[in-house]
């Protein structure tokens, strides 16, 4: 689920939006790994939006509109991913108390990873990050931001499990 720092920096520098690098990779065929890839891509999109809000406040209104449209398009998929992550945590837990503890642990890890990704974005430098933020509305409309297409192989693996 975690992108290495090197892969993340290369990813951002090459694409500018957190989706396309993993598309070139083959699906692992493993449910948990592929679920992590797709859900991680969604979390990186959230991190990009949050970083842009901080780094390019003048673009916030345009990015808010574009991101809201992107989220609306991806809402069913994101809900599915969240259900699956929650179900996987529940299955790995022996009782409700352990489930609650595990859920908190994994949610905390996800937030930490998102924060780390934002730090990587801020590490690009203000000019580079602002440039990416200015391109965000158009990029969110492009094929590299369509999680269902970018991660079609991973979603196929994920959806084999009901």
PDB file of C-alpha atoms in Angstrom:
ATOM      1  CA  UNK A   1       0.000   0.000   0.000  1.00  0.00           C
ATOM      2  CA  UNK A   2       2.879   2.323   0.660  1.00  0.00           C
ATOM      3  CA  UNK A   3       4.738   3.964  -2.201  1.00  0.00           C
ATOM      4  CA  UNK A   4       8.399   4.337  -1.515  1.00  0.00           C
ATOM      5  CA  UNK A   5       9.697   7.856  -1.303  1.00  0.00           C
ATOM      6  CA  UNK A   6      11.737   7.422  -4.491  1.00  0.00           C
ATOM      7  CA  UNK A   7       8.835   6.012  -6.481  1.00  0.00           C
ATOM      8  CA  UNK A   8       6.542   8.752  -5.232  1.00  0.00           C
ATOM      9  CA  UNK A   9       8.925  11.549  -6.209  1.00  0.00           C
ATOM     10  CA  UNK A  10       9.458  10.044  -9.661  1.00  0.00           C
ATOM     11  CA  UNK A  11       5.755   9.557  -9.966  1.00  0.00           C
ATOM     12  CA  UNK A  12       4.889  13.146  -9.155  1.00  0.00           C
ATOM     13  CA  UNK A  13       7.646  14.560 -11.302  1.00  0.00           C
ATOM     14  CA  UNK A  14       6.704  12.460 -14.309  1.00  0.00           C
ATOM     15  CA  UNK A  15       2.943  12.740 -14.191  1.00  0.00           C
ATOM     16  CA  UNK A  16       2.032  15.536 -11.876  1.00  0.00           C
ATOM     17  CA  UNK A  17      -1.000  13.731 -10.551  1.00  0.00           C
ATOM     18  CA  UNK A  18      -1.046  10.645  -8.424  1.00  0.00           C
ATOM     19  CA  UNK A  19      -2.343   7.901 -10.687  1.00  0.00           C
ATOM     20  CA  UNK A  20      -0.537   6.960 -13.853  1.00  0.00           C
ATOM     21  CA  UNK A  21       2.728   5.343 -12.744  1.00  0.00           C
ATOM     22  CA  UNK A  22       1.111   2.309 -11.199  1.00  0.00           C
ATOM     23  CA  UNK A  23      -1.001   1.827 -14.306  1.00  0.00           C
ATOM     24  CA  UNK A  24       2.052   0.649 -16.176  1.00  0.00           C
ATOM     25  CA  UNK A  25       2.594  -2.059 -13.581  1.00  0.00           C
ATOM     26  CA  UNK A  26       0.930  -5.408 -13.838  1.00  0.00           C
ATOM     27  CA  UNK A  27      -1.754  -6.267 -11.365  1.00  0.00           C
ATOM     28  CA  UNK A  28      -0.267  -8.404  -8.622  1.00  0.00           C
ATOM     29  CA  UNK A  29      -3.255 -10.744  -8.710  1.00  0.00           C
ATOM     30  CA  UNK A  30      -3.347 -10.525  -4.921  1.00  0.00           C
ATOM     31  CA  UNK A  31      -6.551  -9.087  -3.462  1.00  0.00           C
ATOM     32  CA  UNK A  32      -4.971  -7.135  -0.599  1.00  0.00           C
ATOM     33  CA  UNK A  33      -2.095  -5.783  -2.694  1.00  0.00           C
ATOM     34  CA  UNK A  34      -4.324  -4.650  -5.535  1.00  0.00           C
ATOM     35  CA  UNK A  35      -6.864  -3.156  -3.139  1.00  0.00           C
ATOM     36  CA  UNK A  36      -4.015  -1.236  -1.520  1.00  0.00           C
ATOM     37  CA  UNK A  37      -2.822   0.079  -4.882  1.00  0.00           C
ATOM     38  CA  UNK A  38      -6.206   1.427  -5.901  1.00  0.00           C
ATOM     39  CA  UNK A  39      -7.146   2.790  -2.489  1.00  0.00           C
ATOM     40  CA  UNK A  40      -3.663   4.283  -2.181  1.00  0.00           C
ATOM     41  CA  UNK A  41      -4.144   6.091  -5.484  1.00  0.00           C
ATOM     42  CA  UNK A  42      -7.337   7.638  -4.138  1.00  0.00           C
ATOM     43  CA  UNK A  43      -5.528   8.713  -0.984  1.00  0.00           C
ATOM     44  CA  UNK A  44      -2.747  10.291  -3.069  1.00  0.00           C
ATOM     45  CA  UNK A  45      -5.356  12.247  -5.003  1.00  0.00           C
ATOM     46  CA  UNK A  46      -6.661  13.589  -1.679  1.00  0.00           C
ATOM     47  CA  UNK A  47      -3.105  14.464  -0.660  1.00  0.00           C
ATOM     48  CA  UNK A  48      -2.533  16.292  -3.947  1.00  0.00           C
ATOM     49  CA  UNK A  49      -5.698  18.333  -3.410  1.00  0.00           C
ATOM     50  CA  UNK A  50      -4.694  19.157   0.169  1.00  0.00           C
ATOM     51  CA  UNK A  51      -1.173  20.139  -0.911  1.00  0.00           C
ATOM     52  CA  UNK A  52      -2.567  22.355  -3.669  1.00  0.00           C
ATOM     53  CA  UNK A  53      -4.944  24.044  -1.229  1.00  0.00           C
ATOM     54  CA  UNK A  54      -1.924  25.030   0.842  1.00  0.00           C
ATOM     55  CA  UNK A  55       0.565  25.766  -1.942  1.00  0.00           C
ATOM     56  CA  UNK A  56      -1.680  27.509  -4.477  1.00  0.00           C
ATOM     57  CA  UNK A  57      -4.539  29.252  -2.661  1.00  0.00           C
ATOM     58  CA  UNK A  58      -5.349  31.281  -5.783  1.00  0.00           C
ATOM     59  CA  UNK A  59      -6.248  28.010  -7.539  1.00  0.00           C
ATOM     60  CA  UNK A  60      -8.403  26.712  -4.708  1.00  0.00           C
ATOM     61  CA  UNK A  61     -11.810  27.586  -6.193  1.00  0.00           C
ATOM     62  CA  UNK A  62     -10.982  26.058  -9.577  1.00  0.00           C
ATOM     63  CA  UNK A  63      -9.413  23.006  -7.949  1.00  0.00           C
ATOM     64  CA  UNK A  64     -12.385  22.622  -5.591  1.00  0.00           C
ATOM     65  CA  UNK A  65     -14.793  22.521  -8.540  1.00  0.00           C
ATOM     66  CA  UNK A  66     -12.641  20.117 -10.533  1.00  0.00           C
ATOM     67  CA  UNK A  67     -12.000  17.875  -7.544  1.00  0.00           C
ATOM     68  CA  UNK A  68     -15.690  17.808  -6.593  1.00  0.00           C
ATOM     69  CA  UNK A  69     -16.532  16.668 -10.134  1.00  0.00           C
ATOM     70  CA  UNK A  70     -13.763  14.053 -10.007  1.00  0.00           C
ATOM     71  CA  UNK A  71     -14.997  12.791  -6.629  1.00  0.00           C
ATOM     72  CA  UNK A  72     -18.585  12.602  -7.861  1.00  0.00           C
ATOM     73  CA  UNK A  73     -17.416  10.525 -10.828  1.00  0.00           C
ATOM     74  CA  UNK A  74     -15.462   8.201  -8.527  1.00  0.00           C
ATOM     75  CA  UNK A  75     -17.895   8.092  -5.593  1.00  0.00           C
ATOM     76  CA  UNK A  76     -19.240   4.566  -6.251  1.00  0.00           C
ATOM     77  CA  UNK A  77     -15.702   3.209  -6.658  1.00  0.00           C
ATOM     78  CA  UNK A  78     -14.407   4.981  -3.539  1.00  0.00           C
ATOM     79  CA  UNK A  79     -17.340   3.667  -1.512  1.00  0.00           C
ATOM     80  CA  UNK A  80     -16.650   0.162  -2.795  1.00  0.00           C
ATOM     81  CA  UNK A  81     -12.975   0.452  -1.880  1.00  0.00           C
ATOM     82  CA  UNK A  82     -13.788   1.750   1.594  1.00  0.00           C
ATOM     83  CA  UNK A  83     -16.253  -1.115   2.155  1.00  0.00           C
ATOM     84  CA  UNK A  84     -13.667  -3.634   1.038  1.00  0.00           C
ATOM     85  CA  UNK A  85     -10.913  -2.179   3.228  1.00  0.00           C
ATOM     86  CA  UNK A  86     -13.258  -2.186   6.220  1.00  0.00           C
ATOM     87  CA  UNK A  87     -14.372  -5.756   5.475  1.00  0.00           C
ATOM     88  CA  UNK A  88     -10.777  -6.929   5.189  1.00  0.00           C
ATOM     89  CA  UNK A  89      -9.960  -5.369   8.572  1.00  0.00           C
ATOM     90  CA  UNK A  90     -13.067  -6.960  10.090  1.00  0.00           C
ATOM     91  CA  UNK A  91     -12.096 -10.412   8.747  1.00  0.00           C
ATOM     92  CA  UNK A  92      -8.602 -10.030  10.181  1.00  0.00           C
ATOM     93  CA  UNK A  93     -10.020  -9.220  13.619  1.00  0.00           C
ATOM     94  CA  UNK A  94     -11.134 -11.861  16.102  1.00  0.00           C
ATOM     95  CA  UNK A  95     -13.760  -9.724  17.831  1.00  0.00           C
ATOM     96  CA  UNK A  96     -15.349  -6.256  17.862  1.00  0.00           C
ATOM     97  CA  UNK A  97     -12.760  -4.839  20.247  1.00  0.00           C
ATOM     98  CA  UNK A  98      -9.866  -5.974  18.061  1.00  0.00           C
ATOM     99  CA  UNK A  99     -11.721  -4.713  14.980  1.00  0.00           C
ATOM    100  CA  UNK A 100     -12.065  -1.251  16.521  1.00  0.00           C
ATOM    101  CA  UNK A 101      -8.378  -1.227  17.450  1.00  0.00           C
ATOM    102  CA  UNK A 102      -7.309  -2.473  13.995  1.00  0.00           C
ATOM    103  CA  UNK A 103      -9.568  -0.007  12.216  1.00  0.00           C
ATOM    104  CA  UNK A 104      -8.048   2.885  14.154  1.00  0.00           C
ATOM    105  CA  UNK A 105      -4.556   1.568  13.484  1.00  0.00           C
ATOM    106  CA  UNK A 106      -5.103   1.271   9.726  1.00  0.00           C
ATOM    107  CA  UNK A 107      -6.897   4.594   9.432  1.00  0.00           C
ATOM    108  CA  UNK A 108      -3.987   6.198  11.278  1.00  0.00           C
ATOM    109  CA  UNK A 109      -1.525   4.555   8.904  1.00  0.00           C
ATOM    110  CA  UNK A 110      -3.491   5.764   5.892  1.00  0.00           C
ATOM    111  CA  UNK A 111      -3.473   9.339   7.233  1.00  0.00           C
ATOM    112  CA  UNK A 112       0.272   9.115   7.914  1.00  0.00           C
ATOM    113  CA  UNK A 113       0.924   7.914   4.373  1.00  0.00           C
ATOM    114  CA  UNK A 114      -1.190  10.744   2.976  1.00  0.00           C
ATOM    115  CA  UNK A 115       0.772  13.244   5.062  1.00  0.00           C
ATOM    116  CA  UNK A 116       4.062  11.724   3.873  1.00  0.00           C
ATOM    117  CA  UNK A 117       2.918  12.059   0.279  1.00  0.00           C
ATOM    118  CA  UNK A 118       2.015  15.723   0.864  1.00  0.00           C
ATOM    119  CA  UNK A 119       5.502  16.258   2.287  1.00  0.00           C
ATOM    120  CA  UNK A 120       6.968  14.749  -0.880  1.00  0.00           C
ATOM    121  CA  UNK A 121       4.848  17.135  -2.938  1.00  0.00           C
ATOM    122  CA  UNK A 122       5.971  20.104  -0.858  1.00  0.00           C
ATOM    123  CA  UNK A 123       9.544  18.875  -1.364  1.00  0.00           C
ATOM    124  CA  UNK A 124       9.204  19.485  -5.092  1.00  0.00           C
ATOM    125  CA  UNK A 125       9.501  23.186  -4.399  1.00  0.00           C
ATOM    126  CA  UNK A 126       6.846  25.843  -4.432  1.00  0.00           C
ATOM    127  CA  UNK A 127       7.161  26.726  -8.117  1.00  0.00           C
ATOM    128  CA  UNK A 128       6.916  23.126  -9.359  1.00  0.00           C
ATOM    129  CA  UNK A 129       4.047  22.310  -7.017  1.00  0.00           C
ATOM    130  CA  UNK A 130       2.152  25.476  -7.953  1.00  0.00           C
ATOM    131  CA  UNK A 131       2.544  24.565 -11.622  1.00  0.00           C
ATOM    132  CA  UNK A 132       1.077  21.135 -10.975  1.00  0.00           C
ATOM    133  CA  UNK A 133      -1.739  22.685  -8.972  1.00  0.00           C
ATOM    134  CA  UNK A 134      -2.532  25.037 -11.837  1.00  0.00           C
ATOM    135  CA  UNK A 135      -2.793  22.021 -14.167  1.00  0.00           C
ATOM    136  CA  UNK A 136      -4.911  20.035 -11.714  1.00  0.00           C
ATOM    137  CA  UNK A 137      -8.386  20.936 -13.056  1.00  0.00           C
ATOM    138  CA  UNK A 138      -7.469  19.814 -16.565  1.00  0.00           C
ATOM    139  CA  UNK A 139      -5.585  16.738 -15.367  1.00  0.00           C
ATOM    140  CA  UNK A 140      -8.529  15.587 -13.280  1.00  0.00           C
ATOM    141  CA  UNK A 141     -10.529  15.381 -16.496  1.00  0.00           C
ATOM    142  CA  UNK A 142      -7.873  13.335 -18.265  1.00  0.00           C
ATOM    143  CA  UNK A 143      -7.548   9.575 -18.604  1.00  0.00           C
ATOM    144  CA  UNK A 144      -4.625   9.432 -16.146  1.00  0.00           C
ATOM    145  CA  UNK A 145      -7.012  10.453 -13.348  1.00  0.00           C
ATOM    146  CA  UNK A 146      -9.692   7.868 -14.134  1.00  0.00           C
ATOM    147  CA  UNK A 147      -9.096   5.259 -11.449  1.00  0.00           C
ATOM    148  CA  UNK A 148     -11.383   2.694 -13.105  1.00  0.00           C
ATOM    149  CA  UNK A 149      -9.309   2.767 -16.269  1.00  0.00           C
ATOM    150  CA  UNK A 150      -5.866   3.253 -14.750  1.00  0.00           C
ATOM    151  CA  UNK A 151      -6.446   0.421 -12.312  1.00  0.00           C
ATOM    152  CA  UNK A 152      -8.670  -1.812 -14.448  1.00  0.00           C
ATOM    153  CA  UNK A 153      -6.483  -4.885 -13.894  1.00  0.00           C
ATOM    154  CA  UNK A 154      -6.356  -4.364 -10.138  1.00  0.00           C
ATOM    155  CA  UNK A 155     -10.117  -3.823 -10.015  1.00  0.00           C
ATOM    156  CA  UNK A 156     -10.635  -7.031 -11.942  1.00  0.00           C
ATOM    157  CA  UNK A 157      -8.647  -8.903  -9.274  1.00  0.00           C
ATOM    158  CA  UNK A 158     -10.495  -7.124  -6.464  1.00  0.00           C
ATOM    159  CA  UNK A 159     -13.924  -7.793  -7.906  1.00  0.00           C
ATOM    160  CA  UNK A 160     -13.310 -11.520  -8.240  1.00  0.00           C
ATOM    161  CA  UNK A 161     -13.900 -11.579  -4.502  1.00  0.00           C
ATOM    162  CA  UNK A 162     -17.445 -10.776  -3.477  1.00  0.00           C
TER     163      UNK A 162
END
